[in-house]
Short mmCIF file of C-alpha atoms and ligand atoms in Angstrom, two decimals:
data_model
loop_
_atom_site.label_atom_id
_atom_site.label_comp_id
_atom_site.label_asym_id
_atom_site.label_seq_id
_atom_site.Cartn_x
_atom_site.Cartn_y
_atom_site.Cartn_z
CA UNK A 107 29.67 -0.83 8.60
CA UNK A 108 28.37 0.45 12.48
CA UNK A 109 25.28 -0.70 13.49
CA UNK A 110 23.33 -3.36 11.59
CA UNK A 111 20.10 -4.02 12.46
CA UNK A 112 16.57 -2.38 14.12
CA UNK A 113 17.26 0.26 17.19
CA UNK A 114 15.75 -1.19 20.76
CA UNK A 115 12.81 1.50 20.51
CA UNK A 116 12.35 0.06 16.90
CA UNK A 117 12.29 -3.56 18.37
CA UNK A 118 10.33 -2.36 21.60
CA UNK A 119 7.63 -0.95 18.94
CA UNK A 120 7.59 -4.13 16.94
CA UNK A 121 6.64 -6.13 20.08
CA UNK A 122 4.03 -2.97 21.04
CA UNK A 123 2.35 -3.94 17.07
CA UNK A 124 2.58 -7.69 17.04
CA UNK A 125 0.52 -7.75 20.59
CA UNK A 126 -1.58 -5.44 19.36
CA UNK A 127 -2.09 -7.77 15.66
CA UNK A 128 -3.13 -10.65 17.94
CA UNK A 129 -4.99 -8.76 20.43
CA UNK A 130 -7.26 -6.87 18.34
CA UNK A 131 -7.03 -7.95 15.03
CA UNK A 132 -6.58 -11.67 15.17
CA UNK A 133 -10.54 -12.34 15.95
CA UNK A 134 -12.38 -12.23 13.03
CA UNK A 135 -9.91 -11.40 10.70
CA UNK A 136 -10.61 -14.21 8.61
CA UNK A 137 -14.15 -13.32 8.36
CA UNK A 138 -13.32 -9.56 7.54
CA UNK A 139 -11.46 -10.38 4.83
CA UNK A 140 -14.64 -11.24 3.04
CA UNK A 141 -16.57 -8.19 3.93
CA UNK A 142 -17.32 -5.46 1.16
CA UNK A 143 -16.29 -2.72 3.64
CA UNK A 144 -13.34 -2.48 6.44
CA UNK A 145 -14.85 -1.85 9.95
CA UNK A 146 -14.02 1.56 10.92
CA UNK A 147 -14.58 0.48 14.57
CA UNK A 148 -11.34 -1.35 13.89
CA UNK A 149 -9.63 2.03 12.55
CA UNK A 150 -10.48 3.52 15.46
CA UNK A 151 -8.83 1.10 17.33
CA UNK A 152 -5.70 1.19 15.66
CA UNK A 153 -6.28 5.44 15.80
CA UNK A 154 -6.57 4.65 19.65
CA UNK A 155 -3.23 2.59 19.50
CA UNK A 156 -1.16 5.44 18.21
CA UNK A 157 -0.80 3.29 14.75
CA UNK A 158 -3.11 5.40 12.76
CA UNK A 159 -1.19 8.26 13.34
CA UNK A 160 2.47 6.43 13.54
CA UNK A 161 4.21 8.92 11.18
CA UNK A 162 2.30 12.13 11.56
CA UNK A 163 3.92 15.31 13.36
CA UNK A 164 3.00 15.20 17.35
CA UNK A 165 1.51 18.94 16.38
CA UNK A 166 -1.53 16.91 14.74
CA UNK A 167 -1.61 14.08 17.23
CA UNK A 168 0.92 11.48 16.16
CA UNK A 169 3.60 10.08 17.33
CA UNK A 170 6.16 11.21 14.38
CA UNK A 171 7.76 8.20 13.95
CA UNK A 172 10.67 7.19 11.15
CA UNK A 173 10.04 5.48 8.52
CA UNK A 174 11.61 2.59 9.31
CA UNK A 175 9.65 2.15 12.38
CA UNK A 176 6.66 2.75 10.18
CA UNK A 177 7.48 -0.20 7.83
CA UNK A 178 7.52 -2.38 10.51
CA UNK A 179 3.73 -1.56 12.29
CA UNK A 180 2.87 -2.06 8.29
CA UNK A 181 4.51 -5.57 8.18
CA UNK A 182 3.20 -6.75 11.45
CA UNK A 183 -0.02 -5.80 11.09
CA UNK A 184 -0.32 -7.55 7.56
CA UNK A 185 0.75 -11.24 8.86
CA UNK A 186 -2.83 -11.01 10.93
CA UNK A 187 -4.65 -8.63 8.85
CA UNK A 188 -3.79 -7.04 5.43
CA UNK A 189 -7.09 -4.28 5.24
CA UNK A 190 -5.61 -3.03 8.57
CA UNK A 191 -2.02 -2.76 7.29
CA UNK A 192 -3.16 -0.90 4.14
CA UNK A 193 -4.99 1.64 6.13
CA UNK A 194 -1.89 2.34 7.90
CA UNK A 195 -0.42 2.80 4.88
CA UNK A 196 -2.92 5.22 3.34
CA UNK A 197 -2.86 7.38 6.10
CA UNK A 198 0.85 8.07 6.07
CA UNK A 199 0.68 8.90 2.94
CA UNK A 200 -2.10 11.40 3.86
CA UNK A 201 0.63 12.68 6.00
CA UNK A 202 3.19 12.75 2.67
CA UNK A 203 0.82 15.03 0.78
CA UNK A 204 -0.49 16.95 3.26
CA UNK A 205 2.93 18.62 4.30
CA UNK A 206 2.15 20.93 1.35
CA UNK A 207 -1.47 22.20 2.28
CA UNK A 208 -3.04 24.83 4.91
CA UNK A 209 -3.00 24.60 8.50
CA UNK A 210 -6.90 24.58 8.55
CA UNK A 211 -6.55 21.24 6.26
CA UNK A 212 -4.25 19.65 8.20
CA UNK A 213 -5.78 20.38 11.48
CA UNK A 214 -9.11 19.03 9.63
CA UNK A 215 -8.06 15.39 7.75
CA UNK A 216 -4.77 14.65 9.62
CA UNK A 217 -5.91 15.48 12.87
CA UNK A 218 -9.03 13.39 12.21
CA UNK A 219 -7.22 10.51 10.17
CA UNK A 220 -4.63 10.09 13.18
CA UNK A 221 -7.69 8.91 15.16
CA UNK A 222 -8.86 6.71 12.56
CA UNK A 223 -11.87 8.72 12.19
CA UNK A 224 -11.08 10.03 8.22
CA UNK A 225 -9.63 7.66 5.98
CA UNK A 226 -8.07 8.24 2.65
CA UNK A 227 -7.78 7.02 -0.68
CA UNK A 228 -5.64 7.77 -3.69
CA UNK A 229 -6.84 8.47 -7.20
CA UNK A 230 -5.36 8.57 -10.04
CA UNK A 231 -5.91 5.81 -11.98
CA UNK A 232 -8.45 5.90 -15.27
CA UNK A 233 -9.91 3.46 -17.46
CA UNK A 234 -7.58 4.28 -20.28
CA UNK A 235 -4.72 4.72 -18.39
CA UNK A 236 -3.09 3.25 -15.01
CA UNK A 237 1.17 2.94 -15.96
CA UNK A 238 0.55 5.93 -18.09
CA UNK A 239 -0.43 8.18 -15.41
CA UNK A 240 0.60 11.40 -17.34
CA UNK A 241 -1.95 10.21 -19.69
CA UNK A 242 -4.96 11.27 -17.39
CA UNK A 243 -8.09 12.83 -18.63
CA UNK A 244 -9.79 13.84 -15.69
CA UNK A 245 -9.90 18.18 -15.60
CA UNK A 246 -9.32 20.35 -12.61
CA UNK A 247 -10.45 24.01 -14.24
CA UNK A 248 -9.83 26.98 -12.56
CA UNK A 249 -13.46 29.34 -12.13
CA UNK A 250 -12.24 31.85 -9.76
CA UNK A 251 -11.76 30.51 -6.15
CA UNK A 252 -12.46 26.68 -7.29
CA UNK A 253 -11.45 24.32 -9.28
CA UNK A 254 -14.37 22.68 -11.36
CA UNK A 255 -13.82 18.58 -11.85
CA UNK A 256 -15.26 16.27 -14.96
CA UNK A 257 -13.99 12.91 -15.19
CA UNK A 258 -13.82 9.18 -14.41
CA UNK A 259 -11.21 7.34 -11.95
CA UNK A 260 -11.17 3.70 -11.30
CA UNK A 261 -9.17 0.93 -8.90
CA UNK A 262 -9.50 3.23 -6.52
CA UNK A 263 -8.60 1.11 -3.16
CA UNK A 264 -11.17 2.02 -0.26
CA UNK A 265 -13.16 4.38 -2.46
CA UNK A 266 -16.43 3.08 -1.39
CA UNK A 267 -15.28 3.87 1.91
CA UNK A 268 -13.01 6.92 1.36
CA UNK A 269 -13.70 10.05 3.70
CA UNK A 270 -11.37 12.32 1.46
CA UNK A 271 -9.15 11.76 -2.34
CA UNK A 272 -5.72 12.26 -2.93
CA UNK A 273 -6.47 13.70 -6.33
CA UNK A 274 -4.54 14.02 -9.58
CA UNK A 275 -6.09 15.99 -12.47
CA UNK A 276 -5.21 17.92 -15.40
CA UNK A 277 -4.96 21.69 -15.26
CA UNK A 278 -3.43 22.03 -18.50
CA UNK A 279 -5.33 18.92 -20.29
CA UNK A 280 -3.57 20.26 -23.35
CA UNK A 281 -0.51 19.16 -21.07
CA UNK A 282 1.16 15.68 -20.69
CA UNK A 283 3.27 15.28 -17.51
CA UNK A 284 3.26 19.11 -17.22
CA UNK A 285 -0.56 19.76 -16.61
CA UNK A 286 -0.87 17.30 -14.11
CA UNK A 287 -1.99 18.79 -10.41
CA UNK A 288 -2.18 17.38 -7.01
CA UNK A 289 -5.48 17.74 -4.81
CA UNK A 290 -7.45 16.91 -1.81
CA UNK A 291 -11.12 16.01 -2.53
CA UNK A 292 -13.38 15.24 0.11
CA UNK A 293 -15.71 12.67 -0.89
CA UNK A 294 -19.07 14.11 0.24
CA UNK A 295 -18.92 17.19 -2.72
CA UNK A 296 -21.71 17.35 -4.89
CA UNK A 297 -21.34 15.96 -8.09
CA UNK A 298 -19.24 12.73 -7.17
CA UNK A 299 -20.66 9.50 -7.42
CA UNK A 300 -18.85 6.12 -6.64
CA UNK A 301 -19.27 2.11 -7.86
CA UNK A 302 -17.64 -0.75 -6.33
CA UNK A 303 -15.66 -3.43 -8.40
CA UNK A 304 -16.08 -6.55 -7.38
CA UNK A 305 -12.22 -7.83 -7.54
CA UNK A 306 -11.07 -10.66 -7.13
CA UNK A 307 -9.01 -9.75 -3.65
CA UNK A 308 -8.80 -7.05 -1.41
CA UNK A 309 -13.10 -7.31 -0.73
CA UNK A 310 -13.17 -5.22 2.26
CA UNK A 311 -11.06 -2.36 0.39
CA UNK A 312 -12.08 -3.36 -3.11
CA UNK A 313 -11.52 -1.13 -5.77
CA UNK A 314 -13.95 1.88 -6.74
CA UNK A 315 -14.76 4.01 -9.89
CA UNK A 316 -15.30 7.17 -9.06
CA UNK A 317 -17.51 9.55 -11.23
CA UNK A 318 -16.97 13.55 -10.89
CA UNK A 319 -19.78 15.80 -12.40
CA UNK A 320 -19.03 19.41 -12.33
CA UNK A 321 -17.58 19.22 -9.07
CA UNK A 322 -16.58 22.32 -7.34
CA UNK A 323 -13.30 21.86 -5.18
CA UNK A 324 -12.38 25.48 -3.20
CA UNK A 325 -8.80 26.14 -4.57
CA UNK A 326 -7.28 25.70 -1.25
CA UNK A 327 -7.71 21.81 -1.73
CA UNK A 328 -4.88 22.04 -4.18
CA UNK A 329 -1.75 20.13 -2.98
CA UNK A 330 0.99 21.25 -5.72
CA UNK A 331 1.54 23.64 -7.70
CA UNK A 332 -0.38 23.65 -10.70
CA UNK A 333 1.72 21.40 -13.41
CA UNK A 334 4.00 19.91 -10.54
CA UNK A 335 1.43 17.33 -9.54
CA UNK A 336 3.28 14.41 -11.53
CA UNK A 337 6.15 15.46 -10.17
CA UNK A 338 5.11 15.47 -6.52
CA UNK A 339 3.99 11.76 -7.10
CA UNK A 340 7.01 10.49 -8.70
CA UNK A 341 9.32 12.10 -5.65
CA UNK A 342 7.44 11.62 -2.75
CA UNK A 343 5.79 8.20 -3.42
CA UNK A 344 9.01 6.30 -2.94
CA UNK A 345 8.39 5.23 0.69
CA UNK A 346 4.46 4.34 -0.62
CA UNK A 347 6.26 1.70 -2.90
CA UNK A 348 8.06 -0.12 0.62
CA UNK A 349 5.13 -0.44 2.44
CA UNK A 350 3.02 -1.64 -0.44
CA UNK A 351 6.03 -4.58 -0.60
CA UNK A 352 6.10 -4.80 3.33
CA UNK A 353 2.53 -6.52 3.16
CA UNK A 354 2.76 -9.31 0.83
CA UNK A 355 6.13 -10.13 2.71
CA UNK A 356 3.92 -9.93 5.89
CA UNK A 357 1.72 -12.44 4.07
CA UNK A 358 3.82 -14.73 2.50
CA UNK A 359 5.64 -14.42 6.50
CA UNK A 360 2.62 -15.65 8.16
CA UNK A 361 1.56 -18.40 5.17
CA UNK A 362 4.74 -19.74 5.81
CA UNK A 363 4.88 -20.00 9.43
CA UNK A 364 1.14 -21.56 8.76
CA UNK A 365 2.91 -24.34 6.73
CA UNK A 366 5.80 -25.01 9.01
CA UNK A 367 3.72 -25.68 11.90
CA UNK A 368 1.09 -27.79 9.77
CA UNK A 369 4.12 -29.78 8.36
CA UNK A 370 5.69 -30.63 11.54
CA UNK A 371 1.80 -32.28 12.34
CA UNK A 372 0.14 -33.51 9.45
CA UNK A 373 1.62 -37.27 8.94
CA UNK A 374 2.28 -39.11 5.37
CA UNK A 375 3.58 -42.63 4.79
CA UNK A 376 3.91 -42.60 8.35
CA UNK A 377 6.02 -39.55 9.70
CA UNK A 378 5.34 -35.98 9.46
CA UNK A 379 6.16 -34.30 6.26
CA UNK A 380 8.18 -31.97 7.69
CA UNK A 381 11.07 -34.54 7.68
CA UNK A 382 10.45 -34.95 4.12
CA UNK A 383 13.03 -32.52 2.10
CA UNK A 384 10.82 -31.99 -0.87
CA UNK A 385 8.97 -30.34 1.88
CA UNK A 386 11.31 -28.74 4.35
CA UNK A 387 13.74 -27.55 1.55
CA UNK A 388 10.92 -25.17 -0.11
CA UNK A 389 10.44 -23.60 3.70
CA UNK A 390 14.33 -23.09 3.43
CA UNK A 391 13.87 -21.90 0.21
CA UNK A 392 11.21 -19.32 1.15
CA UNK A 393 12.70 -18.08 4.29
CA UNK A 394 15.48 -16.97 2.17
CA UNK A 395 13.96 -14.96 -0.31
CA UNK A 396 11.59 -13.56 2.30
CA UNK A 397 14.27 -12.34 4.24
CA UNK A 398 16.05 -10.57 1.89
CA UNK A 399 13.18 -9.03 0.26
CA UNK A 400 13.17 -7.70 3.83
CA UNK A 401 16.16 -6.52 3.69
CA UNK A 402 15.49 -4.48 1.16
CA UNK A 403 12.33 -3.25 2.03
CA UNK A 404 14.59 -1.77 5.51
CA UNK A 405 17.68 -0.65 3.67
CA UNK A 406 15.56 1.59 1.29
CA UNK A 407 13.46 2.75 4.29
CA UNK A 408 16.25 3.39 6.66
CA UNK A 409 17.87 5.36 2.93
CA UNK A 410 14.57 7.63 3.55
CA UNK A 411 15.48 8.06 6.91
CA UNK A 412 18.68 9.27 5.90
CA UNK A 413 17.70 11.57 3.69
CA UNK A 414 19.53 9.77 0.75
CA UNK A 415 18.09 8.74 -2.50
CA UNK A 416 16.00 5.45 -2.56
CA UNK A 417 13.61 5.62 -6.33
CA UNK A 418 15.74 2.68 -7.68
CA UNK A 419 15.63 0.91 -4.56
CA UNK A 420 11.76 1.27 -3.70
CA UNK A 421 11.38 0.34 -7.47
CA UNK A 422 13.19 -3.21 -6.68
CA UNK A 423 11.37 -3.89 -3.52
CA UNK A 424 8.03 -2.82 -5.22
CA UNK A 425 8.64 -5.27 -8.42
CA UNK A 426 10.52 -8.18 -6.14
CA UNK A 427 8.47 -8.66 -2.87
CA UNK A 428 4.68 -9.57 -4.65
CA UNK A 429 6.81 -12.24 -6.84
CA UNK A 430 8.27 -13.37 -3.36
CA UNK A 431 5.54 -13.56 -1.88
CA UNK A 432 3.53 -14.83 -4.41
CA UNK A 433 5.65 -18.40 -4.81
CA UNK A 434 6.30 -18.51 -1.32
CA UNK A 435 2.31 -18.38 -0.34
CA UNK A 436 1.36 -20.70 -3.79
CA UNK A 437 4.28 -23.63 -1.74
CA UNK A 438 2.75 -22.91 1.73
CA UNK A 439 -0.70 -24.12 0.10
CA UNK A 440 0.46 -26.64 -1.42
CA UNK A 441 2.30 -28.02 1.63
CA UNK A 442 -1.43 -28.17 3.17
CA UNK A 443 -2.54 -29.98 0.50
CA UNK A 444 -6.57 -30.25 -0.21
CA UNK A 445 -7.34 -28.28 3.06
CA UNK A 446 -6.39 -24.96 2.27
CA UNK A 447 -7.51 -25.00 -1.07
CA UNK A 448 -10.62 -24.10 0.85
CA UNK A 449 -12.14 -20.80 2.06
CA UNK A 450 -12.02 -22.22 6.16
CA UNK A 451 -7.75 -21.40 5.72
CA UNK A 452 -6.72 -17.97 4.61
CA UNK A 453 -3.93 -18.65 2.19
CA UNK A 454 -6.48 -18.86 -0.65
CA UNK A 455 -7.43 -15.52 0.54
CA UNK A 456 -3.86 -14.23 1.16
CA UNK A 457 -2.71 -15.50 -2.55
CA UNK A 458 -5.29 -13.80 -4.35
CA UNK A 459 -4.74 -10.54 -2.42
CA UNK A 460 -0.76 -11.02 -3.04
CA UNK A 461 -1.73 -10.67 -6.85
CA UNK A 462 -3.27 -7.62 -6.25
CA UNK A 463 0.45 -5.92 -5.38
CA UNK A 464 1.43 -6.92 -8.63
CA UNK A 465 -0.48 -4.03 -9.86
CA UNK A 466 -1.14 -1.49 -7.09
CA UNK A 467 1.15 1.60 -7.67
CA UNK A 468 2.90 0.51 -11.00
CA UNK A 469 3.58 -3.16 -12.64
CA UNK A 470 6.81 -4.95 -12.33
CA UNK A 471 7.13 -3.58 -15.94
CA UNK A 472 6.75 -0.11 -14.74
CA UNK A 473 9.48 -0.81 -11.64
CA UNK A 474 12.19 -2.03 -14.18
CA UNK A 475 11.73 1.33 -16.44
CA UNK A 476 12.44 3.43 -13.22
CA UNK A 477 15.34 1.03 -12.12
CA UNK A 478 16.84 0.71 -15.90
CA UNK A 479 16.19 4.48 -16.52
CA UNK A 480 18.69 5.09 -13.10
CA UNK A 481 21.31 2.40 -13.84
CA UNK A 482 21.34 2.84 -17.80
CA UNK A 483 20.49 6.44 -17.99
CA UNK A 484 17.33 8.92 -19.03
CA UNK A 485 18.65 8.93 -22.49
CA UNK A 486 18.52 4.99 -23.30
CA UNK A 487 14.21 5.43 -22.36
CA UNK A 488 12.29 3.89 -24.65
CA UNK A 489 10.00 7.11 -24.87
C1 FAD B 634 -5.37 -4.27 -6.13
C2 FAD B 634 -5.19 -2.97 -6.86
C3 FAD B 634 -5.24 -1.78 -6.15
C4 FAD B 634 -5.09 -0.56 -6.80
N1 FAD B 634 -5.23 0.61 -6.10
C5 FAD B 634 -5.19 1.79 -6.76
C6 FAD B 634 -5.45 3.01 -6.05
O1 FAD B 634 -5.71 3.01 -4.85
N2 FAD B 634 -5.43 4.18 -6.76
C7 FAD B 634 -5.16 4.21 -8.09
O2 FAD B 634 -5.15 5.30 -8.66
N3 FAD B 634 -4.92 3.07 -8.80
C8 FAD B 634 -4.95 1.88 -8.16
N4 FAD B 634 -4.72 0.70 -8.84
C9 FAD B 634 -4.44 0.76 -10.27
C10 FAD B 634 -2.97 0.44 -10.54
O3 FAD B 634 -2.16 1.54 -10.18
C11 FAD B 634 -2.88 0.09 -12.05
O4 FAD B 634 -3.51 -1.16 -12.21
C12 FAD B 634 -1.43 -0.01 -12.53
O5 FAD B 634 -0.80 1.25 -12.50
C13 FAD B 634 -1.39 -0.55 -13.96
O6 FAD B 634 -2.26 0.17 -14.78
P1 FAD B 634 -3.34 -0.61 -15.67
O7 FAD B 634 -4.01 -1.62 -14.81
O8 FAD B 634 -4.20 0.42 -16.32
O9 FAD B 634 -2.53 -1.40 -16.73
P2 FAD B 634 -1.89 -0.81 -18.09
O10 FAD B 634 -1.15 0.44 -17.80
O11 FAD B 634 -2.94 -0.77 -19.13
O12 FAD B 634 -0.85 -1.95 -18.42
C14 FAD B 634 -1.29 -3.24 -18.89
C15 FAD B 634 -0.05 -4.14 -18.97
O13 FAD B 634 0.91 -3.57 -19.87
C16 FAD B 634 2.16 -3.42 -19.19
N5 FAD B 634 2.81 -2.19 -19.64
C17 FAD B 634 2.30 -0.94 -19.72
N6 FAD B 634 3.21 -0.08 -20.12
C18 FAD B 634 4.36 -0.77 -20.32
C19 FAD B 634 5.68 -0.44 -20.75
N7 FAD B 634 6.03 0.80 -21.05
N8 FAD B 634 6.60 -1.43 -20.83
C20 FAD B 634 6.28 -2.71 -20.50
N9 FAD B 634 5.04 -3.08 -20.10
C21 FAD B 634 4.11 -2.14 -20.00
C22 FAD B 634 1.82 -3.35 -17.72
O14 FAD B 634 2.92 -3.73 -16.90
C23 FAD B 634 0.65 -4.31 -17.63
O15 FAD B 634 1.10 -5.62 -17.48
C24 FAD B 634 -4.87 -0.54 -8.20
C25 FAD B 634 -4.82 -1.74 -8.92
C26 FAD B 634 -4.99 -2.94 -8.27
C27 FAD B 634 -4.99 -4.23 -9.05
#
């Protein structure tokens, strides 16, 4: 092996975001957790930080970072505040799917979401169908120089909020995988209409149903080639998948580093608990698995980097990292005992919103198929 570990301009940047976390994000994130919509004073902010536009081309304003580099502004920024990590996250992916549209596009949403001032959503899931996603109902029909849409989308993360969709519809709806298509829908058209779910985490991003009436999308919007839509998911999504593991790691991170300093205060049968093992050994214990989820999560990043093939390997982090997180953030609650089974501490907050990974961009279920399908082989699917 040569070389093991984050580059100094890697390590300079993770400083640059975890000042930034505390400067700027650290008051009143507690309280912004519980608000139906994200601030978009605080995207501007992080647009006027350089994070919004982190991975984007220098052409449109960024800063073109790696991936790698990208994971970590994702991970830092969840330990203080998760809504601002996932909007990181959502605009490089905006960056993703927008390497295959016009100039005029680009220069429009990318220019404008590297400033924090257009923010993005993606759609695909449907009330019938989320792991199914070739299964889709929704139709994109061509009439001439647009595409009319009819349909229904739902769990749609920051829809309420959205400036502009990243779309998938059927062009062939007599089509399964094949007559799936790739757009970007601004969220102004005519004809769309939005209601907000009240779930159980995530409030200030909360999922959205989306409702499209005859809406009329000018063909340009289209970000695939009709039919290669699923396609364009499946292969460029991978690096989605890490950063979508990166934050409950960042949350389970900071939950823990909340129970280690609460243990080493809060006093039982006269000493602190932290000397007691039953406590100090499930710390251990959690540190562990934290860290090499981590590990992970960089490996399959820096594989992106490379160039080099990472599916199976963003499938593990995706399936592994919410379960890490999960049991280490349940144990950091417990070790506070009654007091942060209360809404004045924000692990209640940070466990519910852990859950939420579980689902978001496939189920553990989902991330096994991928992984077996690669290690096994296509022909031992179970469809
Ligand atoms: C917090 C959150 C954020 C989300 N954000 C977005 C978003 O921004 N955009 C978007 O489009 N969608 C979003 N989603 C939807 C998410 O992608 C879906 O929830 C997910 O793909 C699962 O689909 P489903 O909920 O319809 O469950 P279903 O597909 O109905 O599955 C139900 C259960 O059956 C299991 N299952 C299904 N098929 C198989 C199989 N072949 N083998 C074994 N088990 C199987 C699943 O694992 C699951 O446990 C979000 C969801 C959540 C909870």
């Amino acid at each position: 092996m040569s070389g093991f570990g984050f580059s100094e301009e890697q390590e300079m940047f993770r400083r640059t975001a975890r000042d930034f976390a505390q400067r700027e994000l650290a008051p009143g994130a507690k309280e912004r957790a519980k608000m139906e919509e994200y601030p978009r004073e605080m995207l501007n902010k992080m647009g006027d930080a350089g994070l919004m536009g982190l991975g984007a081309p220098t052409k449109y304003g960024g800063q073109g970072a790696d991936w790698v580099t990208l994971g970590i502004g994702v991970e830092e920024l969840a330990k203080v505040d998760m809504c601002a990590a996932l909007s990181l996250t959502n605009s490089a992916l905006l960056k993703v799917v927008m390497t295959q549209c016009s100039e005029d596009l680009r220069q429009k949403y990318l220019a404008a979401a590297v400033k924090g001032e257009c923010s993005a959503c993606l759609v695909i899931t449907e009330p019938h169908c989320g792991s199914d996603a070739a299964a889709i109902k929704t139709k994109a029909i061509r009439d001439g120089d647009y595409y009319i849409i009819n349909g229904e989308k739902t769990a749609v993360t920051g829809g309420m909020s959205g400036d502009v969709a990243m779309f998938a519809a059927k062009t062939d709806p007599t089509l399964g995988a094949r007559g799936v298509t790739f757009f970007l829908v601004p969220l102004d058209l005519p004809g769309i209409s939005k209601s907000r779910i009240p779930d159980m985490g995530w409030q200030p991003m909360s999922g959205a149903s989306l409702f499209f009436d005859d809406v009329r999308l000018p063909i340009e919007y289209r970000l695939s080639e009709e039919g290669k839509g699923f396609y364009m998911m499946m292969g460029q999504f991978d690096v989605l998948r890490v950063f979508l593991s990166l934050i409950p790691l960042g949350l389970a991170q900071a939950s823990l580093e909340d129970a280690i300093n609460y243990a080493k205060q809060r006093t039982a049968f006269g000493q602190p608990i932290a000397r007691f093992e039953g406590v100090s050994f499930k710390i251990a214990e959690h540190a562990t698995w934290i860290e090499a989820a981590r590990l992970l999560c960089y490996r399959t990043l820096w594989l992106a980097d490379q160039g080099l093939p990472h599916t199976k390997e963003s499938a593990m982090c995706k399936w592994l990292c919410p379960v890490v997180a999960y049991d280490a953030i349940h144990d950091a609650l417990l070790i506070h005992g009654h007091v942060a089974y209360s809404e004045e501490y924000p692990i209640e907050q940070r466990l519910r919103d852990t859950i939420g990974y579980e689902f978001t961009d496939g189920t553990a279920q989902v991330m096994k198929i991928i992984i077996a399908r690669q290690l096994i082989g296509k022909e031992f699917r179970p469809y």
